[in-house]
């Protein structure tokens, strides 16, 4: 296939400087890696009717959040002048959110990193000099080679934030020989994934078929603003509601934009979603509204066992723990059951990010089994294709690394890694501080852990300490809070300047393939890992280079995409087709409805055996089950049924051998816990239960439970530098219910001090993660923070909410809500001398000019506060998911 003509990677920077006539300087003690381009605000000839005439339209995929919507870049004179949605993308269907529209700010940011930097002062001091790529890669290669030569491979860790180049990272780490790949999954979705896997095994991702639903029961998902499948999901929810007449009911402690756009909103006490769900399950059974066929045929419990198990979870009991009126619980339960099978639950961090989050999500999912909507059209579905259609084969990979590290697989959290790698990211810095692990080299990639991880000060302490992290290379598009603690900073390309094949689990319930391609040549000396990892591997040598014998990046992409079939209309196939259309959906696959009912073929059954329970195996490996005399695929679980009772989680929690169960499921990538986990047993209930977070039971009158949220214009840590978005939301005062404010004696605009604590429940269950100073009451204090208050009826009276994304102290002037300075007071580490973007400066109306005097602070100014500073490191003891929303804070009125 012939690829389109694109400028090669990299440009002659001297020529580029002369051609553009852009002033910038290089100073020894400054940060010269900053690009001083005219920003997108340079509105020449505006409005210009001919602006999009004669533009080349190049497809790509947004990466400002994990939804990866298809985009089209309008390119004119080697410059992207507009981004819009790609209607060929089967998941996002041509829709984009505000973040996607602001991609131009990302690409042409006046303060983008464009050159490699080397630290010249103390770590964290912010002093840098520009170096060449050659110097940077030589230094990195020498360090990595030493580690490799000593056989200490696992002491090189790769720590990723949002990443969509899985193959390129895995190739490099496997070729090097380390499995210490760290991620933020446990900060995001560990409990939801583990709950799904407990029932299904084959997928950790439920794809609620909301477009075809009649009833959508939402527990704590803010899908209209920030869900992992945000735009495709929101689009389908609204289609379900306005085209299909679906009703949507939301339970959330806060009136999110999703809750506000639902038909009904209820605010349960934080962490009680699972209690409400179990009470609904109880009532559906009590009122004989259950699906007896599904329960009897397709679950591994009997109706009577279920009735008995749920008997104590009455709506009246749930009213006591959640505050939701029992009559509402009963009414909604019956409405949900009557709409089934076109009825589905959905949930996310609102229910998951709690110390009891795993049980919350299991309880919520159970409702779908009771009403028989599992796998049904309009019901609770899933897809085994988490990403790219498997017909697309990654070019040959090196064999997997075999190391083990406590950072990557901490033994205390039994469900974190047994089915698939979910990891427990929030403990990484703590374990380094405690001496439980050490790192000789640390490579961060699109990561902003000081801002987005819990316990900002602990993260900073560890990143500063050269004994704990000996050598830190940061790969990023901008100089963020992580780059500030690096030894070498490498300028990364944006998603509009690099290659990827990509896809996520699609709400169409069939897989697809999309493409990211350089729309323009990378600015400055920015480079993607696909471009410099091969060079780094060759410099390290000793066989690493063999992983890169595929030729150029373009050769690699052509091989990778070669199975994309020819489009009969255009006669284009493979990479050429993707470059033309941006995405290809495999229409040969049926949407993944009721996969458990799929009959086994004669070929499947040849040589198969059936045991007394009807389970069909071949060579000892489960392939199906007999139901009503028919041989069908069943669920991919040990019982081949939807596992309401999971013996696996119970036994694996106790480090027992589950080999036979794994074989029967047929999901052989599931693993027993390794030797290193011995002595770390956790009791996991085989049935869905609800667990009280006991420290929430008796809050003092000045204590509230903190919740956080995202706005529809921001992701967690990577958008506050984009001016179009920061102008809309740049600050995050704390939301408090007016009743609570009155009790505390605070009014709108007053300032309060928040003091946060370590979890007492975790102190009993995971004493080895406890740290900090105790206050006079004997509790371990995490942090204190001063913030102003907004009184808001849309928040539970015992909760307090602050959005995340705010409070940057690096990441460009925009993220700090500072006008560009001219002269003395320039951004630390940045070279803004002699450069002013008048538009940027003139329109920075939200700059905080109070100088830190709270009495002079004006509402809606400044860049807010990093709410994660208050969050303790708090992993769910079963999965390791960070329990962001279980944190107790004490409120003190100031002034
Ligand atoms: S939802 Fe918005 S930010 Fe996320 S990928 Fe889509 S357009 Fe980009």
Short mmCIF file of C-alpha atoms in Angstrom, two decimals, residues 327-796:
data_model
loop_
_atom_site.label_atom_id
_atom_site.label_comp_id
_atom_site.label_asym_id
_atom_site.label_seq_id
_atom_site.Cartn_x
_atom_site.Cartn_y
_atom_site.Cartn_z
CA UNK A 327 -40.72 3.25 48.72
CA UNK A 328 -38.52 4.75 46.02
CA UNK A 329 -36.22 1.72 46.15
CA UNK A 330 -39.23 -0.58 45.72
CA UNK A 331 -40.81 1.48 42.94
CA UNK A 332 -37.60 1.79 40.92
CA UNK A 333 -36.81 -1.90 41.40
CA UNK A 334 -40.18 -2.87 39.94
CA UNK A 335 -39.92 -0.37 37.07
CA UNK A 336 -36.48 -1.77 36.24
CA UNK A 337 -37.71 -5.39 36.36
CA UNK A 338 -40.75 -4.63 34.23
CA UNK A 339 -38.62 -3.00 31.53
CA UNK A 340 -36.31 -6.06 31.37
CA UNK A 341 -34.72 -7.53 29.38
CA UNK A 342 -34.24 -4.08 27.78
CA UNK A 343 -32.98 -2.71 31.10
CA UNK A 344 -29.44 -2.18 32.27
CA UNK A 345 -27.48 -0.89 35.21
CA UNK A 346 -24.39 1.23 34.72
CA UNK A 347 -21.83 2.30 37.26
CA UNK A 348 -18.42 3.85 37.61
CA UNK A 349 -16.24 5.66 40.08
CA UNK A 350 -19.14 6.96 42.16
CA UNK A 351 -19.79 3.42 43.39
CA UNK A 352 -16.35 1.91 42.69
CA UNK A 353 -13.86 4.31 44.24
CA UNK A 354 -14.70 3.28 47.79
CA UNK A 355 -13.21 0.95 50.36
CA UNK A 356 -16.22 -1.31 49.68
CA UNK A 357 -16.26 -0.57 45.95
CA UNK A 358 -15.73 -4.12 44.75
CA UNK A 359 -18.82 -5.26 46.62
CA UNK A 360 -20.82 -2.22 45.49
CA UNK A 361 -20.21 -3.04 41.86
CA UNK A 362 -20.94 -6.74 42.27
CA UNK A 363 -24.26 -5.87 43.90
CA UNK A 364 -25.17 -3.45 41.11
CA UNK A 365 -24.33 -5.99 38.38
CA UNK A 366 -26.40 -8.64 40.15
CA UNK A 367 -29.60 -6.75 39.32
CA UNK A 368 -29.12 -7.57 35.63
CA UNK A 369 -28.99 -11.29 36.34
CA UNK A 370 -32.10 -11.18 38.49
CA UNK A 371 -34.17 -9.52 35.76
CA UNK A 372 -32.52 -11.55 32.96
CA UNK A 373 -31.04 -8.61 31.04
CA UNK A 374 -27.52 -10.09 30.94
CA UNK A 375 -26.27 -10.11 27.36
CA UNK A 376 -29.69 -9.11 25.98
CA UNK A 377 -30.47 -6.41 23.45
CA UNK A 378 -30.98 -3.25 25.48
CA UNK A 379 -29.52 -4.97 28.53
CA UNK A 380 -26.22 -5.36 30.33
CA UNK A 381 -23.72 -6.50 27.70
CA UNK A 382 -19.99 -6.79 27.29
CA UNK A 383 -17.46 -7.46 24.62
CA UNK A 384 -14.51 -9.84 24.65
CA UNK A 385 -12.77 -7.47 22.26
CA UNK A 386 -11.35 -4.86 24.56
CA UNK A 387 -9.53 -3.12 21.74
CA UNK A 388 -8.48 -3.79 18.18
CA UNK A 389 -10.27 -6.42 16.13
CA UNK A 390 -8.10 -9.52 16.52
CA UNK A 391 -7.82 -9.98 12.76
CA UNK A 392 -5.30 -7.15 12.99
CA UNK A 393 -2.10 -8.80 14.15
CA UNK A 394 0.72 -6.92 15.85
CA UNK A 395 4.00 -7.57 14.02
CA UNK A 396 6.07 -10.27 15.76
CA UNK A 397 6.85 -9.35 19.36
CA UNK A 398 9.78 -10.39 21.57
CA UNK A 399 8.97 -12.99 24.24
CA UNK A 400 7.48 -11.63 27.44
CA UNK A 401 9.72 -10.52 30.28
CA UNK A 402 9.64 -12.83 33.30
CA UNK A 403 10.57 -10.60 36.22
CA UNK A 404 8.45 -9.96 39.32
CA UNK A 405 8.34 -6.76 41.34
CA UNK A 406 6.38 -5.84 44.44
CA UNK A 407 5.55 -2.56 42.72
CA UNK A 408 3.87 -4.26 39.80
CA UNK A 409 2.25 -7.10 41.73
CA UNK A 410 1.91 -6.23 45.43
CA UNK A 411 0.88 -9.39 47.26
CA UNK A 412 -1.77 -7.86 49.52
CA UNK A 413 -4.43 -7.35 46.83
CA UNK A 414 -5.68 -10.73 45.57
CA UNK A 415 -7.83 -9.62 42.64
CA UNK A 416 -5.51 -6.93 41.31
CA UNK A 417 -3.68 -9.14 38.85
CA UNK A 418 -5.15 -12.65 38.72
CA UNK A 419 -7.34 -12.24 35.65
CA UNK A 420 -5.38 -9.49 33.98
CA UNK A 421 -2.89 -6.82 34.91
CA UNK A 422 -4.73 -4.12 36.81
CA UNK A 423 -1.92 -3.25 39.23
CA UNK A 424 -2.10 -1.09 42.34
CA UNK A 425 -0.59 2.20 41.26
CA UNK A 426 -1.26 4.24 44.37
CA UNK A 427 1.13 2.23 46.56
CA UNK A 428 4.18 2.64 44.30
CA UNK A 429 5.71 5.73 45.91
CA UNK A 430 4.84 4.55 49.41
CA UNK A 431 6.55 1.18 48.88
CA UNK A 432 9.65 2.97 47.59
CA UNK A 433 9.64 5.20 50.65
CA UNK A 434 9.22 2.20 52.93
CA UNK A 435 12.14 0.43 51.29
CA UNK A 436 9.93 -2.40 50.02
CA UNK A 437 11.26 -1.80 46.51
CA UNK A 438 13.97 0.18 44.82
CA UNK A 439 14.39 1.65 41.38
CA UNK A 440 17.62 2.36 39.56
CA UNK A 441 15.83 3.84 36.56
CA UNK A 442 12.34 5.22 36.20
CA UNK A 443 10.76 6.31 32.93
CA UNK A 444 7.51 8.27 33.12
CA UNK A 445 5.27 8.70 30.10
CA UNK A 446 2.33 11.07 29.84
CA UNK A 447 2.08 10.91 33.62
CA UNK A 448 1.36 13.61 36.15
CA UNK A 449 1.52 11.72 39.41
CA UNK A 450 2.17 14.67 41.76
CA UNK A 451 -1.14 16.13 40.64
CA UNK A 452 -3.29 13.07 40.01
CA UNK A 453 -2.01 10.57 42.60
CA UNK A 454 -3.14 10.66 46.24
CA UNK A 455 -0.82 12.30 48.80
CA UNK A 456 0.87 14.88 46.64
CA UNK A 457 3.56 15.64 49.23
CA UNK A 458 4.61 11.99 49.57
CA UNK A 459 4.82 11.69 45.78
CA UNK A 460 7.01 14.80 45.64
CA UNK A 461 9.22 13.54 48.45
CA UNK A 462 9.91 10.26 46.67
CA UNK A 463 10.39 11.83 43.24
CA UNK A 464 12.94 14.23 44.74
CA UNK A 465 14.95 11.53 46.49
CA UNK A 466 17.76 10.26 44.26
CA UNK A 467 18.39 7.30 46.55
CA UNK A 468 14.85 6.02 46.02
CA UNK A 469 14.70 6.81 42.31
CA UNK A 470 18.20 6.99 41.03
CA UNK A 471 17.51 8.15 37.47
CA UNK A 472 14.27 9.60 36.10
CA UNK A 473 13.46 10.14 32.43
CA UNK A 474 10.19 11.95 31.71
CA UNK A 475 8.47 11.76 28.31
CA UNK A 476 5.84 14.43 27.86
CA UNK A 477 4.43 17.14 25.60
CA UNK A 478 4.54 19.74 28.37
CA UNK A 479 6.68 20.57 31.35
CA UNK A 480 4.39 19.27 34.07
CA UNK A 481 4.75 18.49 37.77
CA UNK A 482 6.35 15.11 36.94
CA UNK A 483 8.89 16.60 34.53
CA UNK A 484 9.88 18.96 37.32
CA UNK A 485 11.39 15.97 39.19
CA UNK A 486 13.12 14.35 36.22
CA UNK A 487 16.79 14.13 35.30
CA UNK A 488 16.13 14.10 31.57
CA UNK A 489 12.97 15.38 29.87
CA UNK A 490 12.15 14.14 26.37
CA UNK A 491 9.72 16.17 24.24
CA UNK A 492 6.88 13.94 23.06
CA UNK A 493 4.65 14.30 20.04
CA UNK A 494 0.95 15.07 20.36
CA UNK A 495 -1.62 12.58 19.06
CA UNK A 496 -1.81 14.64 15.87
CA UNK A 497 1.86 13.98 15.10
CA UNK A 498 2.30 10.23 15.61
CA UNK A 499 1.26 6.77 14.46
CA UNK A 500 -0.97 4.19 16.20
CA UNK A 501 -3.59 1.65 15.40
CA UNK A 502 -6.17 1.95 18.14
CA UNK A 503 -9.68 1.00 19.25
CA UNK A 504 -11.58 0.58 22.47
CA UNK A 505 -14.37 -1.77 23.49
CA UNK A 506 -17.13 -0.55 21.20
CA UNK A 507 -20.71 0.13 22.17
CA UNK A 508 -21.69 -1.47 18.85
CA UNK A 509 -20.61 -4.74 20.55
CA UNK A 510 -18.31 -5.60 17.68
CA UNK A 511 -14.64 -4.68 17.28
CA UNK A 512 -13.10 -2.12 14.99
CA UNK A 513 -9.74 -0.58 14.10
CA UNK A 514 -8.89 3.11 13.97
CA UNK A 515 -5.75 4.99 13.05
CA UNK A 516 -3.65 7.79 14.40
CA UNK A 517 -1.29 9.29 11.85
CA UNK A 518 0.93 12.36 11.75
CA UNK A 519 -1.31 15.12 10.38
CA UNK A 520 1.66 17.46 10.37
CA UNK A 521 5.34 16.94 11.00
CA UNK A 522 6.21 16.89 14.70
CA UNK A 523 6.99 20.35 15.99
CA UNK A 524 10.49 21.22 17.05
CA UNK A 525 12.43 18.11 18.04
CA UNK A 526 9.48 16.30 19.57
CA UNK A 527 9.54 12.56 18.90
CA UNK A 528 7.27 9.63 19.58
CA UNK A 529 8.41 6.45 21.36
CA UNK A 530 7.86 4.53 18.10
CA UNK A 531 10.52 6.76 16.64
CA UNK A 532 13.18 6.80 19.39
CA UNK A 533 12.71 3.46 21.20
CA UNK A 534 14.40 1.56 18.31
CA UNK A 535 17.35 3.94 18.48
CA UNK A 536 17.56 3.61 22.26
CA UNK A 537 17.38 -0.20 21.97
CA UNK A 538 20.24 -0.19 19.48
CA UNK A 539 22.32 1.97 21.81
CA UNK A 540 21.67 -0.45 24.69
CA UNK A 541 22.48 -3.36 22.38
CA UNK A 542 23.03 -6.93 23.68
CA UNK A 543 20.17 -8.26 21.57
CA UNK A 544 17.64 -5.53 22.35
CA UNK A 545 17.98 -4.25 18.82
CA UNK A 546 16.58 -7.53 17.47
CA UNK A 547 13.10 -6.45 18.56
CA UNK A 548 13.25 -3.67 15.99
CA UNK A 549 14.11 -5.49 12.82
CA UNK A 550 10.79 -4.59 11.22
CA UNK A 551 12.13 -1.62 9.23
CA UNK A 552 10.67 1.86 9.51
CA UNK A 553 7.59 2.92 11.47
CA UNK A 554 5.73 3.08 8.19
CA UNK A 555 6.75 -0.52 7.37
CA UNK A 556 5.56 -1.55 10.80
CA UNK A 557 2.18 0.15 10.37
CA UNK A 558 1.72 -1.42 6.95
CA UNK A 559 2.38 -4.91 8.31
CA UNK A 560 0.12 -4.29 11.28
CA UNK A 561 -2.80 -3.11 9.16
CA UNK A 562 -2.40 -5.56 6.28
CA UNK A 563 -5.45 -7.65 7.23
CA UNK A 564 -7.86 -4.75 6.99
CA UNK A 565 -9.88 -5.87 3.97
CA UNK A 566 -10.26 -3.98 0.72
CA UNK A 567 -13.20 -1.62 0.52
CA UNK A 568 -14.97 -2.60 -2.71
CA UNK A 569 -16.02 1.01 -3.34
CA UNK A 570 -12.57 2.54 -3.10
CA UNK A 571 -10.45 -0.56 -3.80
CA UNK A 572 -8.28 0.43 -0.88
CA UNK A 573 -7.26 -2.05 1.82
CA UNK A 574 -4.80 -2.30 4.71
CA UNK A 575 -3.12 0.88 5.88
CA UNK A 576 -4.21 2.71 2.77
CA UNK A 577 -7.86 2.12 3.65
CA UNK A 578 -7.38 3.28 7.23
CA UNK A 579 -5.61 6.41 6.06
CA UNK A 580 -8.52 7.06 3.75
CA UNK A 581 -11.39 6.34 6.12
CA UNK A 582 -9.84 6.60 9.57
CA UNK A 583 -11.50 3.44 10.90
CA UNK A 584 -12.82 0.06 9.83
CA UNK A 585 -15.51 -1.91 11.65
CA UNK A 586 -15.68 -5.65 11.14
CA UNK A 587 -19.25 -6.05 9.88
CA UNK A 588 -18.78 -9.81 9.58
CA UNK A 589 -19.08 -10.15 13.32
CA UNK A 590 -22.51 -10.24 14.89
CA UNK A 591 -23.01 -7.84 17.82
CA UNK A 592 -22.11 -9.72 20.97
CA UNK A 593 -25.64 -10.49 22.24
CA UNK A 594 -26.25 -13.65 24.29
CA UNK A 595 -22.92 -15.28 23.48
CA UNK A 596 -23.67 -17.93 26.12
CA UNK A 597 -26.49 -19.34 23.96
CA UNK A 598 -24.25 -19.90 20.95
CA UNK A 599 -24.46 -23.59 19.90
CA UNK A 600 -21.21 -25.55 19.79
CA UNK A 601 -20.41 -26.97 16.36
CA UNK A 602 -19.65 -30.57 15.51
CA UNK A 603 -16.01 -29.59 15.20
CA UNK A 604 -16.10 -28.05 18.66
CA UNK A 605 -17.60 -31.23 20.07
CA UNK A 606 -15.30 -33.72 18.35
CA UNK A 607 -13.39 -35.50 21.15
CA UNK A 608 -15.15 -33.47 23.88
CA UNK A 609 -16.37 -34.90 27.20
CA UNK A 610 -19.34 -33.88 29.34
CA UNK A 611 -19.27 -34.23 33.13
CA UNK A 612 -22.18 -34.78 35.57
CA UNK A 613 -22.84 -31.04 35.78
CA UNK A 614 -23.13 -30.81 32.00
CA UNK A 615 -19.83 -29.01 31.60
CA UNK A 616 -18.16 -29.82 28.29
CA UNK A 617 -14.38 -30.02 28.16
CA UNK A 618 -11.84 -30.86 25.51
CA UNK A 619 -8.39 -31.97 26.60
CA UNK A 620 -9.41 -30.90 30.09
CA UNK A 621 -10.22 -27.33 29.00
CA UNK A 622 -13.80 -26.01 29.28
CA UNK A 623 -15.54 -25.23 25.99
CA UNK A 624 -19.24 -25.21 26.86
CA UNK A 625 -22.19 -26.57 28.78
CA UNK A 626 -25.31 -28.61 28.14
CA UNK A 627 -28.48 -26.65 28.71
CA UNK A 628 -31.83 -28.29 27.97
CA UNK A 629 -30.04 -31.04 26.10
CA UNK A 630 -28.25 -28.56 23.83
CA UNK A 631 -24.51 -28.06 23.78
CA UNK A 632 -23.83 -24.33 23.95
CA UNK A 633 -20.88 -22.08 24.71
CA UNK A 634 -22.12 -20.86 28.09
CA UNK A 635 -20.25 -18.23 30.09
CA UNK A 636 -16.46 -18.38 30.24
CA UNK A 637 -16.46 -19.15 33.98
CA UNK A 638 -15.60 -22.36 35.86
CA UNK A 639 -19.30 -23.27 36.13
CA UNK A 640 -19.88 -22.03 32.54
CA UNK A 641 -22.65 -19.95 34.12
CA UNK A 642 -23.03 -16.37 35.30
CA UNK A 643 -21.26 -16.78 38.63
CA UNK A 644 -23.35 -15.17 41.31
CA UNK A 645 -21.52 -17.47 43.73
CA UNK A 646 -17.82 -17.23 42.98
CA UNK A 647 -15.78 -19.96 44.64
CA UNK A 648 -12.84 -18.68 42.66
CA UNK A 649 -12.66 -15.27 44.37
CA UNK A 650 -13.11 -16.91 47.74
CA UNK A 651 -10.34 -19.44 47.19
CA UNK A 652 -7.91 -17.23 45.33
CA UNK A 653 -8.26 -14.69 48.15
CA UNK A 654 -6.92 -17.39 50.44
CA UNK A 655 -4.08 -18.31 48.08
CA UNK A 656 -5.60 -21.71 47.30
CA UNK A 657 -4.86 -23.60 44.12
CA UNK A 658 -7.55 -22.78 41.52
CA UNK A 659 -5.96 -24.57 38.56
CA UNK A 660 -8.96 -26.83 37.90
CA UNK A 661 -11.39 -23.91 37.93
CA UNK A 662 -9.18 -22.00 35.53
CA UNK A 663 -9.07 -24.94 33.12
CA UNK A 664 -12.82 -25.35 33.24
CA UNK A 665 -13.37 -21.69 32.39
CA UNK A 666 -11.17 -21.96 29.33
CA UNK A 667 -9.70 -18.53 30.20
CA UNK A 668 -6.18 -19.84 30.63
CA UNK A 669 -4.53 -16.46 31.02
CA UNK A 670 -6.10 -16.38 34.51
CA UNK A 671 -3.40 -17.27 36.98
CA UNK A 672 -3.04 -18.63 40.48
CA UNK A 673 -1.41 -16.12 42.77
CA UNK A 674 2.36 -16.52 42.76
CA UNK A 675 4.50 -17.76 45.67
CA UNK A 676 5.24 -14.16 46.59
CA UNK A 677 1.59 -13.75 47.66
CA UNK A 678 1.73 -16.47 50.30
CA UNK A 679 0.88 -15.14 53.74
CA UNK A 680 -1.40 -12.46 52.33
CA UNK A 681 -4.81 -14.06 52.58
CA UNK A 682 -7.98 -11.99 52.23
CA UNK A 683 -11.46 -13.28 52.93
CA UNK A 684 -13.62 -12.51 49.89
CA UNK A 685 -17.28 -13.38 50.14
CA UNK A 686 -18.35 -15.79 47.39
CA UNK A 687 -21.71 -13.98 47.13
CA UNK A 688 -22.52 -10.32 46.44
CA UNK A 689 -22.77 -8.56 49.77
CA UNK A 690 -22.60 -4.99 51.00
CA UNK A 691 -19.90 -4.00 53.42
CA UNK A 692 -20.26 -1.11 55.83
CA UNK A 693 -17.30 1.30 55.87
CA UNK A 694 -17.38 1.40 59.64
CA UNK A 695 -15.65 4.75 60.09
CA UNK A 696 -18.52 6.31 58.10
CA UNK A 697 -21.05 5.20 60.69
CA UNK A 698 -20.51 7.84 63.32
CA UNK A 699 -19.23 11.01 61.71
CA UNK A 700 -18.67 13.96 64.00
CA UNK A 701 -20.77 17.04 63.25
CA UNK A 702 -17.78 18.78 61.63
CA UNK A 703 -16.83 15.80 59.45
CA UNK A 704 -17.86 15.19 55.86
CA UNK A 705 -16.98 12.60 53.24
CA UNK A 706 -15.10 14.00 50.32
CA UNK A 707 -16.00 13.22 46.74
CA UNK A 708 -14.30 14.43 43.57
CA UNK A 709 -15.48 14.80 40.01
CA UNK A 710 -14.51 15.81 36.50
CA UNK A 711 -16.05 18.55 34.41
CA UNK A 712 -17.08 17.95 30.83
CA UNK A 713 -14.26 20.23 29.67
CA UNK A 714 -11.39 18.59 31.52
CA UNK A 715 -9.64 15.33 32.10
CA UNK A 716 -7.82 14.72 35.33
CA UNK A 717 -4.42 16.32 34.85
CA UNK A 718 -3.82 17.15 31.20
CA UNK A 719 -6.25 19.83 30.03
CA UNK A 720 -5.95 22.75 32.41
CA UNK A 721 -3.19 24.09 30.15
CA UNK A 722 -5.61 24.39 27.20
CA UNK A 723 -6.89 27.90 27.22
CA UNK A 724 -10.20 27.30 25.47
CA UNK A 725 -11.05 24.85 28.26
CA UNK A 726 -9.43 26.65 31.18
CA UNK A 727 -11.46 29.74 30.38
CA UNK A 728 -14.64 27.71 30.95
CA UNK A 729 -13.50 25.91 34.14
CA UNK A 730 -10.35 26.89 36.01
CA UNK A 731 -11.19 26.75 39.69
CA UNK A 732 -12.80 24.34 42.14
CA UNK A 733 -14.24 25.73 45.38
CA UNK A 734 -15.74 23.07 47.65
CA UNK A 735 -19.43 22.25 47.24
CA UNK A 736 -21.33 22.02 50.53
CA UNK A 737 -25.04 21.55 51.04
CA UNK A 738 -26.72 24.72 52.43
CA UNK A 739 -28.06 22.76 55.45
CA UNK A 740 -24.54 21.64 56.27
CA UNK A 741 -23.15 25.11 55.70
CA UNK A 742 -25.63 26.52 58.16
CA UNK A 743 -24.69 23.92 60.79
CA UNK A 744 -21.02 24.70 60.28
CA UNK A 745 -21.65 28.44 60.29
CA UNK A 746 -20.23 29.02 56.82
CA UNK A 747 -21.73 30.92 53.92
CA UNK A 748 -21.15 31.03 50.21
CA UNK A 749 -17.67 32.41 49.51
CA UNK A 750 -16.32 31.80 53.04
CA UNK A 751 -13.02 30.00 53.43
CA UNK A 752 -12.65 26.74 55.31
CA UNK A 753 -9.75 24.53 56.29
CA UNK A 754 -10.05 20.84 55.46
CA UNK A 755 -8.08 18.22 57.39
CA UNK A 756 -8.03 14.70 55.95
CA UNK A 757 -7.26 11.42 57.68
CA UNK A 758 -6.01 7.94 56.91
CA UNK A 759 -8.76 5.31 56.92
CA UNK A 760 -9.17 3.63 60.30
CA UNK A 761 -10.61 0.58 58.59
CA UNK A 762 -7.44 0.25 56.52
CA UNK A 763 -5.30 0.87 59.57
CA UNK A 764 -6.72 -2.38 60.96
CA UNK A 765 -6.63 -4.34 57.70
CA UNK A 766 -3.48 -3.03 56.03
CA UNK A 767 -1.37 -1.63 58.89
CA UNK A 768 1.79 -1.78 56.77
CA UNK A 769 0.60 1.07 54.54
CA UNK A 770 -0.06 3.45 57.41
CA UNK A 771 2.11 6.52 57.84
CA UNK A 772 1.90 10.13 58.98
CA UNK A 773 1.53 12.05 62.23
CA UNK A 774 -1.36 11.56 64.65
CA UNK A 775 -3.45 14.51 65.84
CA UNK A 776 -4.74 14.99 69.35
CA UNK A 777 -7.59 12.53 68.69
CA UNK A 778 -5.06 9.85 67.76
CA UNK A 779 -5.95 9.78 64.07
CA UNK A 780 -3.35 9.83 61.33
CA UNK A 781 -3.52 13.13 59.48
CA UNK A 782 -2.89 13.15 55.72
CA UNK A 783 -3.00 16.83 54.89
CA UNK A 784 -4.68 20.18 55.39
CA UNK A 785 -5.93 22.58 52.75
CA UNK A 786 -7.69 25.96 52.69
CA UNK A 787 -10.45 26.44 50.14
CA UNK A 788 -13.48 28.68 49.59
CA UNK A 789 -17.00 27.28 49.75
CA UNK A 790 -19.87 27.22 47.29
CA UNK A 791 -23.19 26.27 48.84
CA UNK A 792 -25.12 23.98 46.56
CA UNK A 793 -28.29 21.93 47.18
CA UNK A 794 -26.99 19.38 44.66
CA UNK A 795 -24.77 17.58 47.13
CA UNK A 796 -25.55 15.12 49.92
#
